[in-house]
Coordinates of C-alpha atoms and ligand atoms in Angstrom, one line a residue:
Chain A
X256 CA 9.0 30.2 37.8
X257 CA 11.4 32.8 38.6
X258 CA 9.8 35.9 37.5
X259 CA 6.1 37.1 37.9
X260 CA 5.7 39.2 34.7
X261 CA 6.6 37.2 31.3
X262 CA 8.3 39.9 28.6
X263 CA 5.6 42.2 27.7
X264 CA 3.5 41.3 24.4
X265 CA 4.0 42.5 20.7
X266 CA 1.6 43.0 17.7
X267 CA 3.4 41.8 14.6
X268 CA 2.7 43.2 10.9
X269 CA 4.4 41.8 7.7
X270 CA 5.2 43.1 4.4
X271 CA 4.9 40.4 2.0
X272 CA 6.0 41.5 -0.9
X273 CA 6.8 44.8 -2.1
X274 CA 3.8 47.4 -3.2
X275 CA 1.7 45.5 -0.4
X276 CA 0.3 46.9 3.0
X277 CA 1.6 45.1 6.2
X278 CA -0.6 43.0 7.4
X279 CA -1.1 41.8 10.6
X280 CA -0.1 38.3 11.5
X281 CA 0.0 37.7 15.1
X282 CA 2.0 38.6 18.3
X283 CA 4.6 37.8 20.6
X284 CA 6.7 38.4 23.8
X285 CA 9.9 40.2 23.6
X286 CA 11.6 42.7 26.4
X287 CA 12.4 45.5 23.4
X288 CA 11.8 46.6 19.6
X289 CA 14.8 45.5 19.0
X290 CA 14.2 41.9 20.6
X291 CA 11.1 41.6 19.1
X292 CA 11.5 42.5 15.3
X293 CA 14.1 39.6 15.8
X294 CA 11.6 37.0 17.3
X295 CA 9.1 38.5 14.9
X296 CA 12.0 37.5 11.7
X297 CA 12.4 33.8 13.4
X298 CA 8.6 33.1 14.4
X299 CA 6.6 34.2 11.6
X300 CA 9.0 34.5 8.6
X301 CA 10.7 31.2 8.3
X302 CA 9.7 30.5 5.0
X303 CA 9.8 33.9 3.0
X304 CA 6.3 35.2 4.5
X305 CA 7.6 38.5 4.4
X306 CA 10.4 41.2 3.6
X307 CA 9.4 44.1 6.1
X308 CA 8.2 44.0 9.4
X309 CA 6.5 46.2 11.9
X310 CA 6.4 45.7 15.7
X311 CA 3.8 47.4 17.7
X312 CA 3.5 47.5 21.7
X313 CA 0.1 45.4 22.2
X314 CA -0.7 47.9 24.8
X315 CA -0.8 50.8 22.6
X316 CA -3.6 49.5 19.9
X317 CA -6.8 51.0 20.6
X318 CA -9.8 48.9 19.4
X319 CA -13.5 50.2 18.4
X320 CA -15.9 48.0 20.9
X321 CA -17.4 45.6 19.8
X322 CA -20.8 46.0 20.9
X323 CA -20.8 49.8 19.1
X324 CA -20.7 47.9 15.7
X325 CA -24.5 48.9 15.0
X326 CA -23.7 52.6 15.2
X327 CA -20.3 53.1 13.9
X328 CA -20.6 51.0 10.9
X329 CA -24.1 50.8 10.1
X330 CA -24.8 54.5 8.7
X331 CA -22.7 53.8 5.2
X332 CA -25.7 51.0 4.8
X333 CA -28.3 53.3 3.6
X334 CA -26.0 55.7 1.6
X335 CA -26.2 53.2 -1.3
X336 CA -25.5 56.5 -3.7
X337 CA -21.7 56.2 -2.5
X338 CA -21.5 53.2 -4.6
X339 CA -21.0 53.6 -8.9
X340 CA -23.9 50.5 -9.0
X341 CA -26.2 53.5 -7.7
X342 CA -26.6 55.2 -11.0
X343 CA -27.8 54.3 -14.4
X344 CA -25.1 55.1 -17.4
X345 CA -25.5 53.9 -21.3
X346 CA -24.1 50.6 -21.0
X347 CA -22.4 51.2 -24.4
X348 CA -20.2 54.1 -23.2
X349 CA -17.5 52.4 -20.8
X350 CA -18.3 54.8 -17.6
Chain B
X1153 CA -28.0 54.9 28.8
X1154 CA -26.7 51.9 26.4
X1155 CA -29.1 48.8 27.3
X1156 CA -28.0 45.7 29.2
X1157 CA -28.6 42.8 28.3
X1158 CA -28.8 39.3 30.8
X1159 CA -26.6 37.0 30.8
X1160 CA -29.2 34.9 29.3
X1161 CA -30.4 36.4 26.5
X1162 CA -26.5 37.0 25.5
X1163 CA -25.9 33.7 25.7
X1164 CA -28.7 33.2 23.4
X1165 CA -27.7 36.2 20.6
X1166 CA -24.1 33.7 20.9
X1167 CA -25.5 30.3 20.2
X1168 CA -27.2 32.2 17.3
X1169 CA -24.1 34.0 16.2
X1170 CA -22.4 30.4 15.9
X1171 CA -25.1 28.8 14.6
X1172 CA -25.0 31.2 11.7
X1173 CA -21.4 30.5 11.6
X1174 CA -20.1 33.8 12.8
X1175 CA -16.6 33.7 14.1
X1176 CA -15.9 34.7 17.8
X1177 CA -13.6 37.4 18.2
X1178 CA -11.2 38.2 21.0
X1179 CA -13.5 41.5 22.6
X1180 CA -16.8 39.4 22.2
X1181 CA -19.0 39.4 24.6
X1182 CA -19.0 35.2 25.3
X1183 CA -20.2 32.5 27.9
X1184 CA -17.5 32.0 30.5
X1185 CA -17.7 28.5 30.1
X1186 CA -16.6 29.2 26.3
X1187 CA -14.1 31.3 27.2
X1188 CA -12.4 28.5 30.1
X1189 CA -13.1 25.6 27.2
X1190 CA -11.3 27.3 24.5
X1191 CA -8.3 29.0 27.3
X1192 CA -8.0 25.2 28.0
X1193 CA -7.8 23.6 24.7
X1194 CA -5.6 26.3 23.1
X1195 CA -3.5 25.7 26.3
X1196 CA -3.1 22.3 26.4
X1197 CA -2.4 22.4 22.4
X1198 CA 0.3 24.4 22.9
X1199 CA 1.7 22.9 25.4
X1200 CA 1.6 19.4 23.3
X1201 CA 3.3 21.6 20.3
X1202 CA 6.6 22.3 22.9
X1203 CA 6.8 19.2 24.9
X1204 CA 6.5 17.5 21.4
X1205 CA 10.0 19.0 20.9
X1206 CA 11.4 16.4 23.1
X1207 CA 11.4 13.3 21.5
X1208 CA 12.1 14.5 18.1
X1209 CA 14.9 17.0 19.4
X1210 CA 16.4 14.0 21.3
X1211 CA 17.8 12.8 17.7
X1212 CA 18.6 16.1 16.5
X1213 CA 22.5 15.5 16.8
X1214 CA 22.4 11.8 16.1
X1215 CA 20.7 12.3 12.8
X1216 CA 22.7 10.3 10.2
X1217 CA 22.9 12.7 7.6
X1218 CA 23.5 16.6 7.0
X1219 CA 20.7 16.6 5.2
X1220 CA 18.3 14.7 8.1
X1221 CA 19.9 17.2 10.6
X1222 CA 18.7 20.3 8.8
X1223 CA 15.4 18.4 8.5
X1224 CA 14.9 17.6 12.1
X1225 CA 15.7 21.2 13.1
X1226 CA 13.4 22.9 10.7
X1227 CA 10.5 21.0 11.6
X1228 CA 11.3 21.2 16.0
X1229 CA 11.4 24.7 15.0
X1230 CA 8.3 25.2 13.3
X1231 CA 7.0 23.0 16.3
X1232 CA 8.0 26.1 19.0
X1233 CA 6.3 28.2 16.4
X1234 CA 3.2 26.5 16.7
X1235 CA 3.8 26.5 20.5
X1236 CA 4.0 30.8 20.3
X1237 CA 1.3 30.7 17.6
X1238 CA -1.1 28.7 20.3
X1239 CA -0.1 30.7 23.8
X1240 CA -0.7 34.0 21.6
X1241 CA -3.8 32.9 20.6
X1242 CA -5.5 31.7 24.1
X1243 CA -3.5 35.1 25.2
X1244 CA -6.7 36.9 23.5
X1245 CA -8.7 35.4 25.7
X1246 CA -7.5 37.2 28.8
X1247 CA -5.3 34.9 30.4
X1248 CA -1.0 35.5 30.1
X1249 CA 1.4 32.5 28.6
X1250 CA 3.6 32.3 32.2
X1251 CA 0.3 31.8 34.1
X1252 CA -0.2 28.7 31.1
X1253 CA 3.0 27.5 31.2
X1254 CA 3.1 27.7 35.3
X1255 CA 0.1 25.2 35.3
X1256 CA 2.3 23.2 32.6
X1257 CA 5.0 22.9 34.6
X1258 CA 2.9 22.6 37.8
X1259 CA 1.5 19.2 36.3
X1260 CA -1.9 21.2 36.5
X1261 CA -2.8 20.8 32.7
X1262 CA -2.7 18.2 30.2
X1263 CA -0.4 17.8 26.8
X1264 CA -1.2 15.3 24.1
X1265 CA -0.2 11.6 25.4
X1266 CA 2.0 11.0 22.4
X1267 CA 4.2 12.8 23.5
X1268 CA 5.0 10.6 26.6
X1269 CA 6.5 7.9 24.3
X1270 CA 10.1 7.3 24.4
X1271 CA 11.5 7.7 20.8
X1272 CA 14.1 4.5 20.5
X1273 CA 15.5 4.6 17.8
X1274 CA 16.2 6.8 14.7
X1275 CA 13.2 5.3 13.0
X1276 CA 10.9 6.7 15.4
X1277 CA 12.0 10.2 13.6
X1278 CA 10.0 8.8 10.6
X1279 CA 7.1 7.5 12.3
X1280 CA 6.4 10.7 14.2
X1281 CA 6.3 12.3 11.6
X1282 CA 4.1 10.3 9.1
X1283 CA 2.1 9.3 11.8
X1284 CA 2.0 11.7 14.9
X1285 CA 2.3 14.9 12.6
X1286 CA 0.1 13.3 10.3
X1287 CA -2.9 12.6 13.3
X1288 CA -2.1 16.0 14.3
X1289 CA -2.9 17.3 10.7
X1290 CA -6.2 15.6 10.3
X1291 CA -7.1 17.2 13.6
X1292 CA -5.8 20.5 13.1
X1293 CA -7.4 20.7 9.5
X1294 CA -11.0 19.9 11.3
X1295 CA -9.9 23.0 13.3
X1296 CA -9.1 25.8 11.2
X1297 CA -13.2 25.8 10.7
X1298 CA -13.7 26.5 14.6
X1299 CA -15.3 28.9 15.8
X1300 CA -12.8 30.9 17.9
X1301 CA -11.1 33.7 15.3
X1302 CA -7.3 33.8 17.0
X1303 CA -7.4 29.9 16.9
X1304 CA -8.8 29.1 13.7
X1305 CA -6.1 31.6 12.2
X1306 CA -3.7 29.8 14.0
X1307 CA -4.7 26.4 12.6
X1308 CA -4.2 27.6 9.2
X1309 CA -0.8 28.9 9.4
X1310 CA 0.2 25.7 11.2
X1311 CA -1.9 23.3 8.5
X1312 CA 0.2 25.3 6.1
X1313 CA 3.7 24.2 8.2
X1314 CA 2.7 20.9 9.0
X1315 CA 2.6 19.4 5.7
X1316 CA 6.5 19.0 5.3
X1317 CA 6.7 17.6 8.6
X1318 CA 4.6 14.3 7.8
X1319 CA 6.3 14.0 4.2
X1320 CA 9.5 14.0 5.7
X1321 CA 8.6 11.1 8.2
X1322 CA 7.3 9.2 4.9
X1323 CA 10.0 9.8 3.6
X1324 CA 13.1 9.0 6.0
X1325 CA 10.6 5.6 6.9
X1326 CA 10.2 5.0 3.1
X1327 CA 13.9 4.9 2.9
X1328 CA 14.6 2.9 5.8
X1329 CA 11.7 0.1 4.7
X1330 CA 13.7 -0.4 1.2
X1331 CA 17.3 -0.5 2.6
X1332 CA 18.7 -3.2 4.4
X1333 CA 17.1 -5.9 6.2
X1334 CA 18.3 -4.2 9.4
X1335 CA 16.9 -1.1 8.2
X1336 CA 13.6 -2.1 7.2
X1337 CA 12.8 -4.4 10.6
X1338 CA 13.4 -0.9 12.7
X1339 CA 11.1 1.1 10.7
X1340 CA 8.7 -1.5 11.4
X1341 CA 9.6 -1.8 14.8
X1342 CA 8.9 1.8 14.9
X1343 CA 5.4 1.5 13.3
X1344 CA 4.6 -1.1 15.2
X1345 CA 5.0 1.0 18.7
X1346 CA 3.5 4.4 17.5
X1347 CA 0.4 3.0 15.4
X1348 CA -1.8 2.4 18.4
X1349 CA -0.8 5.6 20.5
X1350 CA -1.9 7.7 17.6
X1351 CA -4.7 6.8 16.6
X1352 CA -5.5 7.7 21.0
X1353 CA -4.2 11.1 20.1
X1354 CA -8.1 12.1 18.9
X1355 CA -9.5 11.1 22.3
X1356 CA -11.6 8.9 24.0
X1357 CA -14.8 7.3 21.5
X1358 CA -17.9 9.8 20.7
X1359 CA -19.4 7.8 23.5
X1360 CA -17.3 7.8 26.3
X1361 CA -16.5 12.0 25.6
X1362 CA -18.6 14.1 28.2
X1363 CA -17.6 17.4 26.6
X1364 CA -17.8 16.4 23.0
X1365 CA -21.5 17.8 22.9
X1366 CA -21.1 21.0 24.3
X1367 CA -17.8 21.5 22.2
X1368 CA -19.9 20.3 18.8
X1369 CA -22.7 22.7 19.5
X1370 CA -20.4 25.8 20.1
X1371 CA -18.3 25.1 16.8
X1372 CA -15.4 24.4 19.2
X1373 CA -15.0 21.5 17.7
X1374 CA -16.3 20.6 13.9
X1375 CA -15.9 16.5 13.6
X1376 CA -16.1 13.8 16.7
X1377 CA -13.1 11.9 17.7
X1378 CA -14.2 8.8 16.5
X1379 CA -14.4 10.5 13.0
X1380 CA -11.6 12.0 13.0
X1381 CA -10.5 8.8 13.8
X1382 CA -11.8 6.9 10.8
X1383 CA -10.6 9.8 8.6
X1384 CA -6.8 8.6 9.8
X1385 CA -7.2 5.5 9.4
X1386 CA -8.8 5.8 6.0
X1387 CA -6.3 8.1 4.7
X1388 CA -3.1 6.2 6.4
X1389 CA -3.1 2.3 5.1
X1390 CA -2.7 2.9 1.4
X1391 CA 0.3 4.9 2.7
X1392 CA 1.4 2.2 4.7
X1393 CA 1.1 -0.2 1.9
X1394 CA 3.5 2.2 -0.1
X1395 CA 5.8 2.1 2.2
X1396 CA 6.0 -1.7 2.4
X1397 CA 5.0 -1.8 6.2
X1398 CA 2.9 -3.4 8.0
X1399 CA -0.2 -2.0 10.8
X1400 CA 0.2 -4.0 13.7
X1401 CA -3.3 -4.7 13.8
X1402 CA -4.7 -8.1 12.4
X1403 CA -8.7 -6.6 12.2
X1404 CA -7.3 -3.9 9.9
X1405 CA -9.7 -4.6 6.4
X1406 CA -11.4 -2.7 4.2
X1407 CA -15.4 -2.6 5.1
X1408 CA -17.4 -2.7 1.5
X1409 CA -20.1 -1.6 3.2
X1410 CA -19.2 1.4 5.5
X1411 CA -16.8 2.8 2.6
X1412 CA -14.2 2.4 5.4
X1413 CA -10.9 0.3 6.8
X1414 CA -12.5 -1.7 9.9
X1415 CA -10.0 -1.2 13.4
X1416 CA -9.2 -2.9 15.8
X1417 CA -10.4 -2.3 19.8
X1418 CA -8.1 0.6 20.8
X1419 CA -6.3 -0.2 24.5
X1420 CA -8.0 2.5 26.5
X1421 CA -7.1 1.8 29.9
X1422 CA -3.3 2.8 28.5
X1423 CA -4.8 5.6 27.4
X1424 CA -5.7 6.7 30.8
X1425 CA -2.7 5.0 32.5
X1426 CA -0.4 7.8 30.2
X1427 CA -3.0 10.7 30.8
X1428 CA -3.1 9.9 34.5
X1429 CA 0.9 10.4 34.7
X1430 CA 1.6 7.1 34.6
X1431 CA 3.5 7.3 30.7
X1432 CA 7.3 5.8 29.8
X1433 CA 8.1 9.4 29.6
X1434 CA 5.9 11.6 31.7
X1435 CA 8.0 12.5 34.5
X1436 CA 11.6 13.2 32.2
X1437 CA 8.9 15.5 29.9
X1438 CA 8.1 18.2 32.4
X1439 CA 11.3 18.1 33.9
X1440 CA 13.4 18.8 30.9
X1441 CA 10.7 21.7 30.1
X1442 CA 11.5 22.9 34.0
X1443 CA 14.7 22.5 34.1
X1444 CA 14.8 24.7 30.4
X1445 CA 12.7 26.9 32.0
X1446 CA 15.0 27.7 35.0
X1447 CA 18.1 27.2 33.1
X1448 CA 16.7 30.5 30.5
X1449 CA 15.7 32.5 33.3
X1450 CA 18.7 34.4 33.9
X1451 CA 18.3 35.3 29.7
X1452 CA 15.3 36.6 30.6
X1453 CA 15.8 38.5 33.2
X1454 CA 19.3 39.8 31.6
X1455 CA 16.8 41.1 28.8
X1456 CA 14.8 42.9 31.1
X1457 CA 16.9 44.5 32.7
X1458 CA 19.1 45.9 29.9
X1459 CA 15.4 46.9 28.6
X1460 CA 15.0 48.8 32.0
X1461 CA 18.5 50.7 31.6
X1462 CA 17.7 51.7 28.1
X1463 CA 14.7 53.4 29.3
X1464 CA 16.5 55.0 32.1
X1465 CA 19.3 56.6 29.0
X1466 CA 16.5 57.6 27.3
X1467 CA 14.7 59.9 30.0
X1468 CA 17.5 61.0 30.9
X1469 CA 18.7 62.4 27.4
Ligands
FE2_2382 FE1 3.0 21.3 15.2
FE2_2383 FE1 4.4 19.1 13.2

């Protein structure tokens, strides 16, 4: 228990494949980038998970709160017209 | 002005988030009696994932082929994965891994008894995995349905990892039961010595489990010890018949009835004799972790500080 402050923490993202999105998958503790892409390869890509990773200070993600999920997400709800299912086509013409 | 809410009437919009099966997630309003639960059980399961290196690593360079080597490694690896995995998760809840692993280390919480068991011989490589790995699996597969997001997600990627871990055990103890005579008497040996500690490894029966209720209602927990328990059992003595060994248990039967193999009395106060301390291994367990702990420091803090010089360079360029 030498130390008071543990490495600081790391948001993890993974490519899995080509022509995906990274994704996250988790976190972890590293000192530096460079530190942490390498804990990122040996912790969560020790069975081909993924062939790209991103590492992101924890500290710099900015969340939407929680409790503000009425307001922020709610409005799209009654805009049903933003949705093809809103409008009535001739079935027989592939629109 | 947004509206507050009491304490109360949150803890009721909670109970009826669950109820409906909602997952919690990590900026979620929650009971604080939630929140210390599930910092405590994540905790303590991580801690059981990286003290449960010990025994197995203990064989690591004694492993009698190439092949069992590379093995053994993988799967102690995957097992500080599931470590990380774990302290990242409970780290959502607001708490930091060095104050978890401080009260590790401080003897100030718990790990998984098991793991207090001395592993003798090479056959014990085998029966920690089919059976320790495979009570852990039954437990952790009840638990990728709880009701804590980080944690669940957790579960499943270690579900997905664990499932090599107890074939290999079969495996290396269904090789050892149809070699020699030698062989086969210390896989049974083996069996014979880890049966009864893990079927403990789900806990003290429904009745005797104070928290179990509280846990069940908030989704902490999905299925009870004791059927958990059952599910084991169920699920392990056809294996053992395939493997040509025996359960040390002589009330071991099938019951036409229940649909379910019939147990023996588990040996309780040895439960409680290895939780309270008093295990073959406990003492060597947290001193190898301290001693690993104070022997890596200097790593650690050669990282930082090389971290801390880097910045320096690059405010200054
Ligand atoms: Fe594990
Ligand atoms: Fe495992």
């Amino acid at each position: 228990m030498s130390e008071s402050d543990d490495w600081p923490l790391w948001e993890v993202f993974l490519r899995g494949r080509r022509g995906l999105a990274h994704q996250h998958v988790g976190s972890l503790h590293a000192p530096d980038p460079e530190l942490a892409l390498q804990n990122a390869r040996d912790l969560y890509t020790r069975r081909g998970e993924g062939i790209s990773i991103w590492v992101v200070r924890s500290t710099e993600v900015h969340a939407s709160d929680p409790d503000d999920q009425g307001p922020l997400f709610d409005p799209p709800a009654d805009k049903a017209y933003r949705h093809p299912t809103f409008y009535r086509v001739p079935e027989d013409l592939q629109l | 002005m947004p509206p507050t809410y009491s304490d109360e009437s949150r803890e009721l919009a909670f109970q009826e988030a669950i109820d409906s099966d909602r997952t919690v997630e990590p900026r979620d309003w929650m009971p604080e009696r939630y929140r210390s639960t599930m910092i405590r059980q994540i905790a303590q399961h991580a801690h059981s994932e990286i003290i449960g290196m010990q025994p197995e690593g203990n064989w690591i360079t004694r492993a009698p082929s190439l092949r069992r080597k590379a093995i053994l490694l993988a799967k102690v690896q995957d097992e500080a994965g599931h470590g990380l995995y774990l302290y990242a998760a409970a780290e959502t809840l607001g708490v930091e891994r060095r104050e978890l692993t401080d009260l590790l280390l401080a003897g100030r919480q718990k790990y998984s008894s098991i793991f207090n068991y001395p592993t003798l011989t090479w056959a014990d490589v085998g029966a920690i995995g089919w059976l320790v790995d495979g009570a852990a699996i039954t437990n952790q597969l009840a638990l990728t349905k709880t009701s804590y997001g980080p944690y669940a997600r957790a579960m499943v990627r270690i579900c997905r990892e664990e499932s090599f871990h107890q074939r290999q055990g079969f495996e290396l103890l269904a090789e050892l039961s149809r070699g020699t005579e030698a062989q086969h008497e210390m896989a049974q040996d083996a069996v014979n010595r880890w049966w009864w500690p893990a079927l403990m490894m789900f806990g003290p029966p429904d009745a005797e489990s104070p928290n179990t209720a509280q846990s069940m209602a908030w989704k902490i927990k999905r299925v009870s010890n004791d059927d958990l328990r059952q599910r084991f059992v169920d699920m392990t003595v056809p294996q053992a018949r395939a493997l040509g060994l025996d359960l040390p248990d002589p009330e071991l039967g099938w019951n036409e009835t229940r649909g379910h193999y019939d147990f023996g009395p588990i040996d309780w106060e040895e439960f409680r004799e290895v939780v309270g301390g008093h295990g073959p291994c406990n003492l060597q367990r947290i001193s190898v972790r301290r001693a690993a702990d104070e022997e890596g420091a200097w790593v650690r803090e050669a990282a930082r500080a090389w971290e801390g010089r880097q910045q320096g360079r690059m405010s200054a360029a």
